[in-house]
Short mmCIF file of C-alpha atoms in Angstrom, two decimals:
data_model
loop_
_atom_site.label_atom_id
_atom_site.label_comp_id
_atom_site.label_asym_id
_atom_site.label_seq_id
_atom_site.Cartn_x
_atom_site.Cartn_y
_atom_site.Cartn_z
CA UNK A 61 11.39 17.07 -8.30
CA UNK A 62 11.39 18.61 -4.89
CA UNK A 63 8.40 18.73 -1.98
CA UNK A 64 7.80 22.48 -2.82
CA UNK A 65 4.97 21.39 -5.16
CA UNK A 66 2.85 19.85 -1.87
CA UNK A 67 -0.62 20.32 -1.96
CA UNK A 68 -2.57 21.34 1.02
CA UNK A 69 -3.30 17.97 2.75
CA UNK A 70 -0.25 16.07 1.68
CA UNK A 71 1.91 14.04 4.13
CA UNK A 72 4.67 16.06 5.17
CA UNK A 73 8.05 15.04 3.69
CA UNK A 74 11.22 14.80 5.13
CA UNK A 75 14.61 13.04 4.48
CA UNK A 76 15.15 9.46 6.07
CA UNK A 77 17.75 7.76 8.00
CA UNK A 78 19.78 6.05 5.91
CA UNK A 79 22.71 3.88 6.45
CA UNK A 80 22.82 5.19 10.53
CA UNK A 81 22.25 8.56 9.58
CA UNK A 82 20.32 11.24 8.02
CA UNK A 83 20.28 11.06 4.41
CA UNK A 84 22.14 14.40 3.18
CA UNK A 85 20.73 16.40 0.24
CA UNK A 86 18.20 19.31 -0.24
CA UNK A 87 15.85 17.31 -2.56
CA UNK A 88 13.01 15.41 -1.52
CA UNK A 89 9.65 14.10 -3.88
CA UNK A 90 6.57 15.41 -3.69
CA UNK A 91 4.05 12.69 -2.63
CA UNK A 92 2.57 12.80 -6.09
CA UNK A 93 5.52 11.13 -7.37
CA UNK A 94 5.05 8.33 -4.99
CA UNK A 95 1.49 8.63 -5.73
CA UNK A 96 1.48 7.81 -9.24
CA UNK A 97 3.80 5.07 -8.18
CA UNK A 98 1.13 3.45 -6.03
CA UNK A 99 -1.01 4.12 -8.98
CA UNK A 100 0.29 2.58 -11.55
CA UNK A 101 2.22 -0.71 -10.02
CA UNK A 102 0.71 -4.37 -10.91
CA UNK A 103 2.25 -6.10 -8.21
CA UNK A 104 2.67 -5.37 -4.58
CA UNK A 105 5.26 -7.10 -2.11
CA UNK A 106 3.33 -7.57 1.39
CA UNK A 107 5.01 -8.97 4.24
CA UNK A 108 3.27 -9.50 7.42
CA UNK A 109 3.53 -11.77 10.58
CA UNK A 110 2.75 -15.16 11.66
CA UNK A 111 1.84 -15.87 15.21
CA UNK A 112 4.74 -17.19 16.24
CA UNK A 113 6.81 -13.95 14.70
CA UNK A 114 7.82 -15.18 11.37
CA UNK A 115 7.58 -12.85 8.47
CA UNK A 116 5.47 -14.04 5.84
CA UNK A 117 6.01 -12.07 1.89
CA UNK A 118 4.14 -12.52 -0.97
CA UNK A 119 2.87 -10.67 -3.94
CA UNK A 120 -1.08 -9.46 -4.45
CA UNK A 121 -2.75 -6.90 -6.71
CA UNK A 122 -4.29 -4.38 -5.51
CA UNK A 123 -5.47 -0.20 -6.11
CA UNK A 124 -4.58 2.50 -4.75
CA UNK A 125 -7.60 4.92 -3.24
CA UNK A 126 -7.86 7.12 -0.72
CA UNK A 127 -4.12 7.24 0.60
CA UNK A 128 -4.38 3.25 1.10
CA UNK A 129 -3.60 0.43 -0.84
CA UNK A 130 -6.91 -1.68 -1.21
CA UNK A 131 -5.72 -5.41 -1.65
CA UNK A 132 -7.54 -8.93 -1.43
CA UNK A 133 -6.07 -12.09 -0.77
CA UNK A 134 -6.84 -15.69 0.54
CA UNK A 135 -3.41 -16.66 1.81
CA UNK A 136 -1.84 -16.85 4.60
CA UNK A 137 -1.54 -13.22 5.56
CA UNK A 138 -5.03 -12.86 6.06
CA UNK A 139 -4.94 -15.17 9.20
CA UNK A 140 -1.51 -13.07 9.66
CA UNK A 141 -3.08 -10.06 9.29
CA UNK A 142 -5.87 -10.79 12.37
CA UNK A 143 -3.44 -11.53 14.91
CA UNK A 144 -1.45 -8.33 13.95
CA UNK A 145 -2.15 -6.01 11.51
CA UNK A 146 1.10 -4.80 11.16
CA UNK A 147 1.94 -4.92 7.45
CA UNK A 148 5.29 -3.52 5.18
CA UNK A 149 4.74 -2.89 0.72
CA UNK A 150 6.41 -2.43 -1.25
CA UNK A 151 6.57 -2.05 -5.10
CA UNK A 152 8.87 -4.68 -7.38
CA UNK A 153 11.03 -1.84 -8.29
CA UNK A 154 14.22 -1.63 -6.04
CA UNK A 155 15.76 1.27 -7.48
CA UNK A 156 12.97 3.55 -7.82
CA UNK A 157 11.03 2.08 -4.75
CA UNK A 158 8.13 3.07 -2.91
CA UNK A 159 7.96 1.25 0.69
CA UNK A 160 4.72 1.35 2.50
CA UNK A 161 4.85 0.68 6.56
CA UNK A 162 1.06 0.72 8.10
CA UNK A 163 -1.30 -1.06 9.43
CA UNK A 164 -3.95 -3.14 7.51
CA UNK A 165 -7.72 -3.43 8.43
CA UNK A 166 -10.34 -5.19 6.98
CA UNK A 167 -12.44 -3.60 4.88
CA UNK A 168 -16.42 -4.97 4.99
CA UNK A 169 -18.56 -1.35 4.11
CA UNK A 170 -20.29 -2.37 0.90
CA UNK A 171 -19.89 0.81 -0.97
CA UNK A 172 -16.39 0.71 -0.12
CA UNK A 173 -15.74 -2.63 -1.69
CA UNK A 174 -18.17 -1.96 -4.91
CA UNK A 175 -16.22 1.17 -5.39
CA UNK A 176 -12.60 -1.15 -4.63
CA UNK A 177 -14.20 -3.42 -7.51
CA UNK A 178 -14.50 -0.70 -9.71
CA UNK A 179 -11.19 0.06 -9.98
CA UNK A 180 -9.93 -3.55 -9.61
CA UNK A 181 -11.54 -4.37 -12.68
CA UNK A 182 -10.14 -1.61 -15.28
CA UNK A 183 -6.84 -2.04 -13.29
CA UNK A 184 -6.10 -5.73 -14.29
CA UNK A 185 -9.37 -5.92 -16.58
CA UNK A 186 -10.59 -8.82 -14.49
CA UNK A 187 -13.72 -8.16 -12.88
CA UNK A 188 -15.05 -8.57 -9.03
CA UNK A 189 -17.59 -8.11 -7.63
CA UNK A 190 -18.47 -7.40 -3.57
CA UNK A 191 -19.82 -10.37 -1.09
CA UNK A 192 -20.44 -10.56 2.35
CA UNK A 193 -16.62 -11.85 3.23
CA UNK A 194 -14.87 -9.72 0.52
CA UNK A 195 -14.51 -9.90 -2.83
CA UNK A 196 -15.08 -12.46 -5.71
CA UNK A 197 -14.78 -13.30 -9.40
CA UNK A 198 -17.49 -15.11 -11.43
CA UNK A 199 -15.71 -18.37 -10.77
CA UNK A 200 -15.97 -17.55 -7.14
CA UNK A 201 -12.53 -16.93 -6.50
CA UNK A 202 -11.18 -14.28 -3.97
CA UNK A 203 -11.33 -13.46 -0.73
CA UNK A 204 -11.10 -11.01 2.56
CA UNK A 205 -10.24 -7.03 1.37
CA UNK A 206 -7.95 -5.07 3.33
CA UNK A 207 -7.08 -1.75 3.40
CA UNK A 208 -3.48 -0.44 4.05
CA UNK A 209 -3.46 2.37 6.31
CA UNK A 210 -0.03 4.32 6.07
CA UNK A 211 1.92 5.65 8.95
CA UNK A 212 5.24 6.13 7.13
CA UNK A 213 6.31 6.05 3.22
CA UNK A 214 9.35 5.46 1.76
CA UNK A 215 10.96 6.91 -1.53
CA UNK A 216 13.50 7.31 -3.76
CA UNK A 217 14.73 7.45 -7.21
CA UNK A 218 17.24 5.70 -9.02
CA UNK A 219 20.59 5.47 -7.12
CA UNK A 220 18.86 6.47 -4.17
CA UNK A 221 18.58 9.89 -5.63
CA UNK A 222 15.65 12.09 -3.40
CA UNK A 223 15.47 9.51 -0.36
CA UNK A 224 12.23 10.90 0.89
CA UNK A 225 10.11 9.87 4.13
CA UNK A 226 6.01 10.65 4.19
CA UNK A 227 4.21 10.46 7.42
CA UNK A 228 1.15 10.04 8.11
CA UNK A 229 -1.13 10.87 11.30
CA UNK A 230 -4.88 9.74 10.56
CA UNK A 231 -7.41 10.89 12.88
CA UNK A 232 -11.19 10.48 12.82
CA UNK A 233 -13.45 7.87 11.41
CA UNK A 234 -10.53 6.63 9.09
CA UNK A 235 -8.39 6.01 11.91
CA UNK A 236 -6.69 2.20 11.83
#
């Protein structure tokens, strides 16, 4: 797989620093690859901050839409995650990996979070529904949504084959 089959619109792609230096090699994945990642993964690793600078990691479930990872949660990182909204993901696979750096914003629009629950629901076939706070189940569990905005993406295959680096520049309404 190699960049070349970018699509008008993609993040540009480049290779990474790795190990105190640029990664060496002519091959780089398109961001469908990483895409289809995103997709497709059950569980996603988010680390963010606590006040006093401590990272906080934990796993939540989430969907992929829009070039963000759409996520709900009632733990600690949502206290985190209004103090700073600074937040790493990353997928449970360490050899093919996908490693999301961004910020993360709550997200409150109602047509935003019906269309969130949507996909939620066929995802992990456990259905939510929108409130006024976020998101709940029918026994009234859930909690805040947030939505990951990217500003670089990590990549590579197995035996760190294709290290690849997505950026990101949003601009407009969907600006973090």
């Amino acid at each position: 797989m190699d960049a070349s089959s970018a699509v008008p619109g993609d993040p540009p792609a480049s290779a990474p620093i790795l190990f105190g230096a640029p990664s060496t090699g002519s091959s780089l994945l398109p961001w469908t690859w990483a895409i289809a990642r995103l997709s497709l993964a059950k569980n996603y690793w988010i680390s963010t901050n606590r006040p006093d600078g401590r990272p906080h990691t934990r796993p939540v479930w989430g969907v992929w839409l829009d070039n963000s990872l759409w996520f709900s949660t009632g733990s600690l990182a949502r206290h985190n995650l209004v103090g700073n909204a600074a937040i790493s993901v990353n997928l449970e696979d360490g050899d093919a990996a996908v490693i999301i750096e961004g910020t993360a914003r709550p997200a409150i629009a109602a047509g935003e979070l019906r269309r969130m629950c949507e996909h939620y629901g066929s995802k992990y076939d456990w259905p939510m529904h929108p409130t006024a706070v976020g998101i709940e189940d029918s026994d009234g569990s859930g909690g805040p949504v947030f939505r990951v905005f990217p500003q670089v993406v990590f990549g590579w295959e197995s035996n760190l084959h294709a290290p690849t680096r997505w950026r990101f520049d949003y601009v407009g309404p969907s600006h973090p």
